[in-house]
CSV table of C-alpha atoms and ligand atoms in Angstrom, one decimal:
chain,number,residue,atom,x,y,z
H,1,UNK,CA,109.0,24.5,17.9
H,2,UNK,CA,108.6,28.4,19.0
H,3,UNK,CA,110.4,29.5,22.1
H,4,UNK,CA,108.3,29.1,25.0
H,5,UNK,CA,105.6,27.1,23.6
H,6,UNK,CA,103.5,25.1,25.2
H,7,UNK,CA,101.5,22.1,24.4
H,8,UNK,CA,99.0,19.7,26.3
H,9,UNK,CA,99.8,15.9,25.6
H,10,UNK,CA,96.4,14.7,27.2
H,11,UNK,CA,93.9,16.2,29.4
H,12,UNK,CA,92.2,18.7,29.7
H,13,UNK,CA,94.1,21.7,31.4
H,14,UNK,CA,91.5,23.5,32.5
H,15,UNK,CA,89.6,20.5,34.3
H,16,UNK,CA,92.7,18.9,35.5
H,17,UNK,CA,93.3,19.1,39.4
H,18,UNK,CA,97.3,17.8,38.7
H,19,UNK,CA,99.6,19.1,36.0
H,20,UNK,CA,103.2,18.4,34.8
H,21,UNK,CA,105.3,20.3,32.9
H,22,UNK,CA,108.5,19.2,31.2
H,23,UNK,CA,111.1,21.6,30.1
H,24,UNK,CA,112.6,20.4,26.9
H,25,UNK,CA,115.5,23.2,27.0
H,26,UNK,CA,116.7,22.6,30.5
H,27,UNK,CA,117.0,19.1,29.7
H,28,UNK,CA,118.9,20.2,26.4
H,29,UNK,CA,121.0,22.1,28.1
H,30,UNK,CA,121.6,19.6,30.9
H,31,UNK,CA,122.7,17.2,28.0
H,32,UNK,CA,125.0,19.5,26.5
H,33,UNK,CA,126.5,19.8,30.1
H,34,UNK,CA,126.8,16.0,30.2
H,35,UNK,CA,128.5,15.9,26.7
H,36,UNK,CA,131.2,18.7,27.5
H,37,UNK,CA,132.1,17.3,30.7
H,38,UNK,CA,132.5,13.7,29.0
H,39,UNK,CA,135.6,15.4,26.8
H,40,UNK,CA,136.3,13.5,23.5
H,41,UNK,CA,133.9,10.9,24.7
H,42,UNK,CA,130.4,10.9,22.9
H,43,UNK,CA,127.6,11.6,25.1
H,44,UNK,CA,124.8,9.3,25.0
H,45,UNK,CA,121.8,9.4,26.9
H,46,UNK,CA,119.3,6.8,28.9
H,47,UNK,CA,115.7,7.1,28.0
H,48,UNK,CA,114.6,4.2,30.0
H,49,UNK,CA,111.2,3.5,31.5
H,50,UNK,CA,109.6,6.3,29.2
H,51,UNK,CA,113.0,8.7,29.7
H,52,UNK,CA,112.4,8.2,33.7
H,53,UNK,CA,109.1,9.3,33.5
H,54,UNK,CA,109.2,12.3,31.4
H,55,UNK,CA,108.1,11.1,28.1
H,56,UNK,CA,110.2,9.2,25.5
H,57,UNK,CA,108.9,10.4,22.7
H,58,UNK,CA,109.4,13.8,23.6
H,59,UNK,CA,112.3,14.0,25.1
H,60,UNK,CA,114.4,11.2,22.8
H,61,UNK,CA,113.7,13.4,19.6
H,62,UNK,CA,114.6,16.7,21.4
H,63,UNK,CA,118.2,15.1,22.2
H,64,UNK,CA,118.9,13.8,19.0
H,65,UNK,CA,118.5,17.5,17.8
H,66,UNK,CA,120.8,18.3,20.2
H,67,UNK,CA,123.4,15.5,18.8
H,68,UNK,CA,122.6,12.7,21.0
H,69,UNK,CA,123.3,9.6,18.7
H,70,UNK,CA,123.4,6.5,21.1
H,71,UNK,CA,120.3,5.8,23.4
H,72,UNK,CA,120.0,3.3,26.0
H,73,UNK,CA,116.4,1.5,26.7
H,74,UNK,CA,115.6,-1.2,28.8
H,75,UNK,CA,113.7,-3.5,26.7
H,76,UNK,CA,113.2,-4.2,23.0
H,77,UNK,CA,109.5,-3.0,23.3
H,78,UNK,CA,110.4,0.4,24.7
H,79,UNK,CA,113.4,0.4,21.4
H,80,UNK,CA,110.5,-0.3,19.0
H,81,UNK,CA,108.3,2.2,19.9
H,82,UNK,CA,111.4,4.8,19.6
H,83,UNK,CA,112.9,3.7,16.2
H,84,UNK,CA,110.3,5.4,14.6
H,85,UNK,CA,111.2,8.5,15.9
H,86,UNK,CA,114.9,7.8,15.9
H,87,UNK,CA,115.7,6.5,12.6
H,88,UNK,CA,119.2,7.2,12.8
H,89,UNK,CA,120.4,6.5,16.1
H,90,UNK,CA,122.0,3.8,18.1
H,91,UNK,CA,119.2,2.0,20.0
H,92,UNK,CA,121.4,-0.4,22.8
H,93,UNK,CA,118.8,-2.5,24.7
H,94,UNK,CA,120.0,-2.7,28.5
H,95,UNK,CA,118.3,-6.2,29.2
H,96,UNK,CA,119.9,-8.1,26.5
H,97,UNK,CA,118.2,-10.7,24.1
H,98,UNK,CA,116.4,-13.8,24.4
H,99,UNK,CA,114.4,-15.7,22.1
H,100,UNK,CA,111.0,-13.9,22.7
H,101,UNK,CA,112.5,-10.6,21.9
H,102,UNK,CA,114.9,-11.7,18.9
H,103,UNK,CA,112.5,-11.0,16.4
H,104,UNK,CA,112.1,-7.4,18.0
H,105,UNK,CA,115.8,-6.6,18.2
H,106,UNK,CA,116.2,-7.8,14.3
H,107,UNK,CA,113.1,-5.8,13.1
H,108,UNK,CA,114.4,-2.1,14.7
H,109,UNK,CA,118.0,-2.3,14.1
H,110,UNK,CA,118.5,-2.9,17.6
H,111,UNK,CA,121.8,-3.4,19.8
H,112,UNK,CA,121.1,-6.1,22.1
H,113,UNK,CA,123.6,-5.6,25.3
H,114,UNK,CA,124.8,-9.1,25.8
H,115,UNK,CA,124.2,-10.2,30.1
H,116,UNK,CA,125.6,-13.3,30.0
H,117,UNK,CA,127.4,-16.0,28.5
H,118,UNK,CA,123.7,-17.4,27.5
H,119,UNK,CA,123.0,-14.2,26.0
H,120,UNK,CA,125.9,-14.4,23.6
H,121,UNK,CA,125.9,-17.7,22.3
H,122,UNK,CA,122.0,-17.5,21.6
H,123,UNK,CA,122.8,-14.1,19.5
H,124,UNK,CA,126.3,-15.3,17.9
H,125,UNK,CA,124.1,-18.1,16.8
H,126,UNK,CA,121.6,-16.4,15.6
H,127,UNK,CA,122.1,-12.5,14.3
H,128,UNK,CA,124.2,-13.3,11.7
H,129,UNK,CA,126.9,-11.2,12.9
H,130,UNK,CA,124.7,-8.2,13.6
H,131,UNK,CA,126.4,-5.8,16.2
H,132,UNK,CA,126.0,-6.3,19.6
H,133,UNK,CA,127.5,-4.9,22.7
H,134,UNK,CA,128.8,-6.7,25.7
H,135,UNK,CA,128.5,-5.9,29.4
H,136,UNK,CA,130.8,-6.9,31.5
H,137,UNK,CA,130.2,-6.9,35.5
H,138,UNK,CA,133.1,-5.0,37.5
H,139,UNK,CA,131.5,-5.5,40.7
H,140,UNK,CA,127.6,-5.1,41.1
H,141,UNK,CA,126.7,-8.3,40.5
H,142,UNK,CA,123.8,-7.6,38.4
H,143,UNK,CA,124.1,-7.9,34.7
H,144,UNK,CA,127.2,-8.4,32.5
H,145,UNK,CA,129.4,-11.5,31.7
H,146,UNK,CA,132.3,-11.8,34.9
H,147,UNK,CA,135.9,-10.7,33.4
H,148,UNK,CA,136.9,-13.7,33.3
H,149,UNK,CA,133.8,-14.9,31.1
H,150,UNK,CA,134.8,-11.9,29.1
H,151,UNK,CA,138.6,-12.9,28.3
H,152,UNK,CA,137.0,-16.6,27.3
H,153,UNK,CA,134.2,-15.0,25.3
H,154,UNK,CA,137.2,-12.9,23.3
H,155,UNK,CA,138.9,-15.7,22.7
H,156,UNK,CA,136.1,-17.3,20.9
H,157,UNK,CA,134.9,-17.6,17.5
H,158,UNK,CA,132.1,-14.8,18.3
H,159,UNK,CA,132.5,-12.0,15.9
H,160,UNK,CA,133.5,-9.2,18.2
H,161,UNK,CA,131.1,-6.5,20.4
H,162,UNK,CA,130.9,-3.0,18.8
H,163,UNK,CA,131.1,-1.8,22.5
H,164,UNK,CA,132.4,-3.1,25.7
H,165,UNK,CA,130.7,-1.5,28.8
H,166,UNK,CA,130.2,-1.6,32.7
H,167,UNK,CA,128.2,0.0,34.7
H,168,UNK,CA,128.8,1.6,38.3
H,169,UNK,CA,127.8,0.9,42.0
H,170,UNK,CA,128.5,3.7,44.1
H,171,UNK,CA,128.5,6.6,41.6
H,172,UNK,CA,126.3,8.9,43.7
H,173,UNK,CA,129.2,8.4,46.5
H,174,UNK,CA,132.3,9.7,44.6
H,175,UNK,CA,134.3,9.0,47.4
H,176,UNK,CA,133.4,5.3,47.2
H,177,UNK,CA,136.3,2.6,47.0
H,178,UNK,CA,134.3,0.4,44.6
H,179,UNK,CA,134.1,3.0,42.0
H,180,UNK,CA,138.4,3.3,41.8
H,181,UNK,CA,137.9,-0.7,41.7
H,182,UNK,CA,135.7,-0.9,38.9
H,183,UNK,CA,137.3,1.4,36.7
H,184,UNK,CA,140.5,-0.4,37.5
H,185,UNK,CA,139.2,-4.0,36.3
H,186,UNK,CA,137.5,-2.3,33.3
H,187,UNK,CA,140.6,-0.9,32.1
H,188,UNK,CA,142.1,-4.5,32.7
H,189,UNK,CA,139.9,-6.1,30.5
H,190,UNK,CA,140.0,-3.6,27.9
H,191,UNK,CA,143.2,-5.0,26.1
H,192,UNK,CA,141.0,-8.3,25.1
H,193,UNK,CA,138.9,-6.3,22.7
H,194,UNK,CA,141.3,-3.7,21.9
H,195,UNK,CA,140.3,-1.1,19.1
H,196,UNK,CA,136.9,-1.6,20.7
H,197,UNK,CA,134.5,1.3,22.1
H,198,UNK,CA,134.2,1.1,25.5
H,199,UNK,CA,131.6,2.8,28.3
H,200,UNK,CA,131.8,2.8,31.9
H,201,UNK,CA,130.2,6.4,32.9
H,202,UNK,CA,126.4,6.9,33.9
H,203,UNK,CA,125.6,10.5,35.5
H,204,UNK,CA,127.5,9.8,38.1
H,205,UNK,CA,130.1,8.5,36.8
H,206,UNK,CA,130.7,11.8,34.2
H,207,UNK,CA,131.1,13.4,37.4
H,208,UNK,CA,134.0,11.3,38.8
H,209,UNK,CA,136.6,13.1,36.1
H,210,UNK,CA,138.3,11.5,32.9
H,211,UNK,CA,139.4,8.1,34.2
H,212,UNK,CA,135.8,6.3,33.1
H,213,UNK,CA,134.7,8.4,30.4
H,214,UNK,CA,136.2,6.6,27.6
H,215,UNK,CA,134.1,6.3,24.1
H,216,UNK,CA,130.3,7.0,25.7
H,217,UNK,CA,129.2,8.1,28.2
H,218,UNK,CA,125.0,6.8,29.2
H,219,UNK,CA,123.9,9.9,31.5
H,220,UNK,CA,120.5,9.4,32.7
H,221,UNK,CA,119.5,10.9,36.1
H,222,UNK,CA,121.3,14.3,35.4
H,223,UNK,CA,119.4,14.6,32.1
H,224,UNK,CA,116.1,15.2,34.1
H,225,UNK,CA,116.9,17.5,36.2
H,226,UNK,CA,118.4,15.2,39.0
H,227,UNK,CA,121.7,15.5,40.6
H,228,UNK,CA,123.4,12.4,40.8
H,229,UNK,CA,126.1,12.8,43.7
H,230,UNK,CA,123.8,12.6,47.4
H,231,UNK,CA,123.9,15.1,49.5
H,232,UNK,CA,125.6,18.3,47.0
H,233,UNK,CA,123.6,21.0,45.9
H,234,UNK,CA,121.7,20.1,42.5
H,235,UNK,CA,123.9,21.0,39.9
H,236,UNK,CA,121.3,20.4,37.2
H,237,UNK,CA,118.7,22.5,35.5
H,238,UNK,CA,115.0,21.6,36.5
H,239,UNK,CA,113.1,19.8,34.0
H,240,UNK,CA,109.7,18.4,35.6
H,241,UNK,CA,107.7,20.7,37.3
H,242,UNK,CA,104.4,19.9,39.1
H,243,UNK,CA,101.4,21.6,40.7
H,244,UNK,CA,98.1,20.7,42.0
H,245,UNK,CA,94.9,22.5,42.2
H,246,UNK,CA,93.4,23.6,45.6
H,247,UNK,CA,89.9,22.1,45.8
H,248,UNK,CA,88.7,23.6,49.0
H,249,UNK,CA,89.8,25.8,51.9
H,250,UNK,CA,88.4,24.6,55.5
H,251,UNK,CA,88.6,25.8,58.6
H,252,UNK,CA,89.3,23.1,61.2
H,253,UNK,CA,89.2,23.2,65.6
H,254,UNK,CA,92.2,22.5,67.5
H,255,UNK,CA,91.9,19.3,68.9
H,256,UNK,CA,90.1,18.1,65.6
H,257,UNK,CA,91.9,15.5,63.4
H,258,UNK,CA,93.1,15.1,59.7
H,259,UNK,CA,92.3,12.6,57.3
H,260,UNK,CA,92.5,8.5,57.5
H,261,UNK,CA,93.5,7.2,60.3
H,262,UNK,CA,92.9,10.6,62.4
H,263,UNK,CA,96.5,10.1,62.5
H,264,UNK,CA,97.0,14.1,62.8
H,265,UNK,CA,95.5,16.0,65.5
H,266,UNK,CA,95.4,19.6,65.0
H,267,UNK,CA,97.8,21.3,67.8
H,268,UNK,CA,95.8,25.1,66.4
H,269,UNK,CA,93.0,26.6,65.3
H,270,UNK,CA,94.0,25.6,61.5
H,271,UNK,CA,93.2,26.7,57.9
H,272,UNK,CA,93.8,23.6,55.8
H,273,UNK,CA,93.9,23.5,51.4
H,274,UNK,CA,92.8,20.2,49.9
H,275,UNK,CA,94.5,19.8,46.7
H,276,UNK,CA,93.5,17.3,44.3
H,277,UNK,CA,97.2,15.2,44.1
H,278,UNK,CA,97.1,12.0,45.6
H,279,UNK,CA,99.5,8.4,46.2
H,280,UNK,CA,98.1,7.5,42.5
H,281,UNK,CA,99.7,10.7,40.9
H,282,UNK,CA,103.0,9.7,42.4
H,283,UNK,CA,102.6,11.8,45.5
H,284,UNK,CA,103.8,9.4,47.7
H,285,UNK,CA,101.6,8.1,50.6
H,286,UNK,CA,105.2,7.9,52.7
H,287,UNK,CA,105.3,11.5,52.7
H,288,UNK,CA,102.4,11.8,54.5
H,289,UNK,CA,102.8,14.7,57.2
H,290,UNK,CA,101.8,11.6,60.3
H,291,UNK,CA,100.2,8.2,60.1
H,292,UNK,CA,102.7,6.2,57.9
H,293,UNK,CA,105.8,4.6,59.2
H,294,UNK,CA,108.5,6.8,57.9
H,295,UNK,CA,107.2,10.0,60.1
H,296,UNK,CA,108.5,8.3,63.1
H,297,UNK,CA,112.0,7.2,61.7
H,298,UNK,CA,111.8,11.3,59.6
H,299,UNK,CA,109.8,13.4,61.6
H,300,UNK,CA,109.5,16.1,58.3
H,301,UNK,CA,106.5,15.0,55.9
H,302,UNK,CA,106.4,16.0,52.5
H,303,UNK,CA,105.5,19.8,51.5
H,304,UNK,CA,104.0,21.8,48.8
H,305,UNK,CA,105.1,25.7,48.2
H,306,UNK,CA,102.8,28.7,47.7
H,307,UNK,CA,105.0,31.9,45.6
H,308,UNK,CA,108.2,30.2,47.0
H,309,UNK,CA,106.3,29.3,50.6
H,310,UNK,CA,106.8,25.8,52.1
H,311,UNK,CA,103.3,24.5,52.9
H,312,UNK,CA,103.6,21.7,55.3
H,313,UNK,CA,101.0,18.2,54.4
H,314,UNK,CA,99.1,17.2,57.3
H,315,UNK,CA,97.7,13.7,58.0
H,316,UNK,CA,97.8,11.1,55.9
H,317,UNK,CA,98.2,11.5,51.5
H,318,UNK,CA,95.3,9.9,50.6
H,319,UNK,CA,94.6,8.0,46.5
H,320,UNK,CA,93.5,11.5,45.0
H,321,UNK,CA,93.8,14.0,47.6
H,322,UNK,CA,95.9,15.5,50.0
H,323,UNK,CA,95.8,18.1,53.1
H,324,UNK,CA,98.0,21.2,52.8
H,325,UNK,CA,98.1,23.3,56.1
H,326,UNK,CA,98.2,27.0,55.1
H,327,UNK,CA,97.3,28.7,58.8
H,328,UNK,CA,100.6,30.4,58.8
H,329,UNK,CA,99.8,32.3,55.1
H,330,UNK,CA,98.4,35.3,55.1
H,331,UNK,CA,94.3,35.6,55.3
H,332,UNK,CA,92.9,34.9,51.3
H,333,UNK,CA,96.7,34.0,50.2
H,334,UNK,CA,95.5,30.5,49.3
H,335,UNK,CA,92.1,30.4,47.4
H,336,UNK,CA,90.0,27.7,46.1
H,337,UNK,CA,91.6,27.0,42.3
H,338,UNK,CA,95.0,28.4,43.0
H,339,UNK,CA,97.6,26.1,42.5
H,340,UNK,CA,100.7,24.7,44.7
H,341,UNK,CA,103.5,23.5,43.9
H,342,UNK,CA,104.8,20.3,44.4
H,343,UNK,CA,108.2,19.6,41.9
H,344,UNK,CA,110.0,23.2,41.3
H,345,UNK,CA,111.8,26.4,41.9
H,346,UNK,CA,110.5,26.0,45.8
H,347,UNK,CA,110.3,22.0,46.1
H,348,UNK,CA,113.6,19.8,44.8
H,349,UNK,CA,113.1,16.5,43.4
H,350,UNK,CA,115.8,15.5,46.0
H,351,UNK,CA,113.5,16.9,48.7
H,352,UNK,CA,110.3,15.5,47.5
H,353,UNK,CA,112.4,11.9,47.2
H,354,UNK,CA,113.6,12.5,51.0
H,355,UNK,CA,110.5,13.1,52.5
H,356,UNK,CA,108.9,10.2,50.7
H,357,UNK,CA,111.4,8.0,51.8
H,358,UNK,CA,112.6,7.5,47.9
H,359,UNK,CA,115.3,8.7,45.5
H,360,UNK,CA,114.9,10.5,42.3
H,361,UNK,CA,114.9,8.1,40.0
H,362,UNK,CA,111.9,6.5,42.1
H,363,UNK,CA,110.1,9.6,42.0
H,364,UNK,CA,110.2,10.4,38.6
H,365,UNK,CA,109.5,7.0,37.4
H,366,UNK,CA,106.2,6.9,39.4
H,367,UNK,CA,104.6,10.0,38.8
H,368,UNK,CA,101.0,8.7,37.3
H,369,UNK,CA,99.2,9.5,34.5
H,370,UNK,CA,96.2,11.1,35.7
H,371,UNK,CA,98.8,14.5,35.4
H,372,UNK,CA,98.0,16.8,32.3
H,373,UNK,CA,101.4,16.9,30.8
H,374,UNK,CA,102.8,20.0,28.7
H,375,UNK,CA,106.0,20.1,27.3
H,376,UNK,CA,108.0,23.5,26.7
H,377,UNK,CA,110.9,24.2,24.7
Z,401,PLP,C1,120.1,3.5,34.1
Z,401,PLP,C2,121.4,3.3,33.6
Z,401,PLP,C3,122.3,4.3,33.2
Z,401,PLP,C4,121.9,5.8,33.5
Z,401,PLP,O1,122.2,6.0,34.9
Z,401,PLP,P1,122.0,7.4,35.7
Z,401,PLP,O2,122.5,7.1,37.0
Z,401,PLP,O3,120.5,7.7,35.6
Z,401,PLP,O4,122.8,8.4,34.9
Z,401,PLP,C5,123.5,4.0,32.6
Z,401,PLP,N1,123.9,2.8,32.4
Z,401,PLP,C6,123.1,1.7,32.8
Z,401,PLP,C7,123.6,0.3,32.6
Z,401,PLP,C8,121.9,1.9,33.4
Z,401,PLP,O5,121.1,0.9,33.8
């Protein structure tokens, strides 16, 4: 692919009223940020839920240039439709195995990551002593055999995981006493499958220093542009960017009110852009600029930017539309069919997740797909 091109997955761009663009270098270049701060551990990489939003088959390839050998998906459907294009990586499957997905994991080479101790006995009886990682729960009490199931389960007659991992609670709160914990009982249980790889970091656990990083590292979050520690400035390059068309500019009274609800009343004389973005493109209804609960518990709604100027939403987001107030712009800054932006240089994805009452991960993994999506490189 040609420096700086640019092509249009689906839609039209020229009829679409909501674009994404996805920046296949910065999220290169975030990868290779992951891998050198994992040290001599390999750098994997989490392409869940459609690489968080940002397109799988897009963005999977472009890190397996880059050296990315070991990908993480949720379920066996979502590893099929990547081994295709990753003939020669390590696909581990975050859910595990069960009977309705055996026949998956056998026919894509996949690496089931063993949950439980139901899990394991259903694939040591099974896979023929295919490979299969095991998880083992330091303290989230989510997925992963309980140290102790872990011990028994090395004791066994299974053949032996070709990884042992955990995964982390508090990450995003470095200063967290859970995450010294957890790496703690990992290393613990790490002498029953010695010889064994073994991974413990996500994004934020990379971040946390040598202790976790072991064999593999999973990044995710950090890959697409997000920071993964609250409350620091983003340390990442941005990947997604997002813009929406301005539809019409109208003039509206003081006194008058905005959208459903008439939950905003103008306090001005205003000049209002309706952009065509709405709660079904992702653009969430909690970040309405008044009329939804979270305005009273965060006063600040949502914003768009104009040239690198914060423009304020007003009233409620609505399915496919949404209320911009551009008074304080200059006279003929804002025209019908200029665009604002809503993910970018101006707007964070930390800032867009605030004001819609959501993190990252939730933001990127709901944008819709009415967007016309381009990809650059
Ligand atoms: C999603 C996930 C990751 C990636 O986490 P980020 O916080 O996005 O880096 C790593 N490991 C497991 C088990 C996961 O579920």
């Amino acid at each position: 692919m040609t420096s700086s091109a640019s092509t249009f997955e689906h839609g039209s761009p020229s009829a679409t009223t909501t674009r994404l663009s996805v920046d296949l270098g910065a999220l290169a270049e975030n990868w290779r940020k992951m891998r050198d701060l994992s040290g001599s551990a390999r750098c994997g990489a989490a392409v869940k839920a459609n690489a968080y939003g940002t397109g799988a088959d897009r963005v999977a390839p472009r890190l397996a240039r880059e050296g990315c050998r070991d990908f993480f998906v949720a379920d066996a459907n979502e590893a099929a439709a990547l081994r295709p294009l990753l003939p020669d990586a390590r696909i581990y499957v975050l859910n595990g195995v069960f009977e309705g997905s055996f026949a998956q994991t056998l026919a894509h080479d996949l690496i089931p990551i063993i949950n439980s101790p139901e899990q394991a006995a259903f694939w040591c009886a099974n896979a023929d002593g295919r490979a299969y990682a095991l998880h083992i729960d330091t303290g989230m009490n989510r997925m992963g055999l309980t140290p102790e199931e872990a011990a028994a389960h090395s004791q066994g007659s299974a053949p032996p995981p070709c990884l042992v991992m955990s995964h982390f609670a508090c990450a995003d709160d470095p200063d967290h006493p859970l995450n010294q914990e957890q790496i703690k009982l990992f290393d613990s249980i790490r002498p029953c499958f010695s010889g064994i790889e073994a991974s413990l970091a996500n994004s934020g656990g990379i971040f946390l220093g040598s202790a976790p990083h072991h064999d593999l590292t999973r990044p995710g979050i950090a890959l697409y542009g997000g920071d993964p520690v609250s409350d620091v400035p983003n340390r990442m390059r941005t990947v997604v960017t997002a813009q929406t068309r301005v539809l019409v500019i109208r003039n509206a009274k003081a006194g008058q009110t905005v959208s459903y609800g008439a939950a905003h009343t103008l306090t001005r004389d205003s000049r209002i852009a309706v952009c065509g973005v709405g709660y079904a493109d992702g653009f969430h209804r909690n970040g309405s600029g008044a009329g939804v609960p979270l305005r009273s518990a965060v006063p600040q709604g949502a914003f768009g930017a104009i040239n690198g100027t914060r423009i304020p939403v007003i009233g409620k987001i609505t399915m496919d539309l949404t209320m911009f107030d551009v008074t304080d712009l200059p006279d003929g800054a804002v025209n019908a069919g200029d665009w604002v932006e809503l993910l970018g240089p101006t707007v964070s994805l930390e800032q867009a997740a605030t004001a819609a009452g959501t993190i990252s991960y939730e933001l990127l993994t709901s944008l819709g797909q009415r967007h016309a999506r381009s990809y650059v490189d």
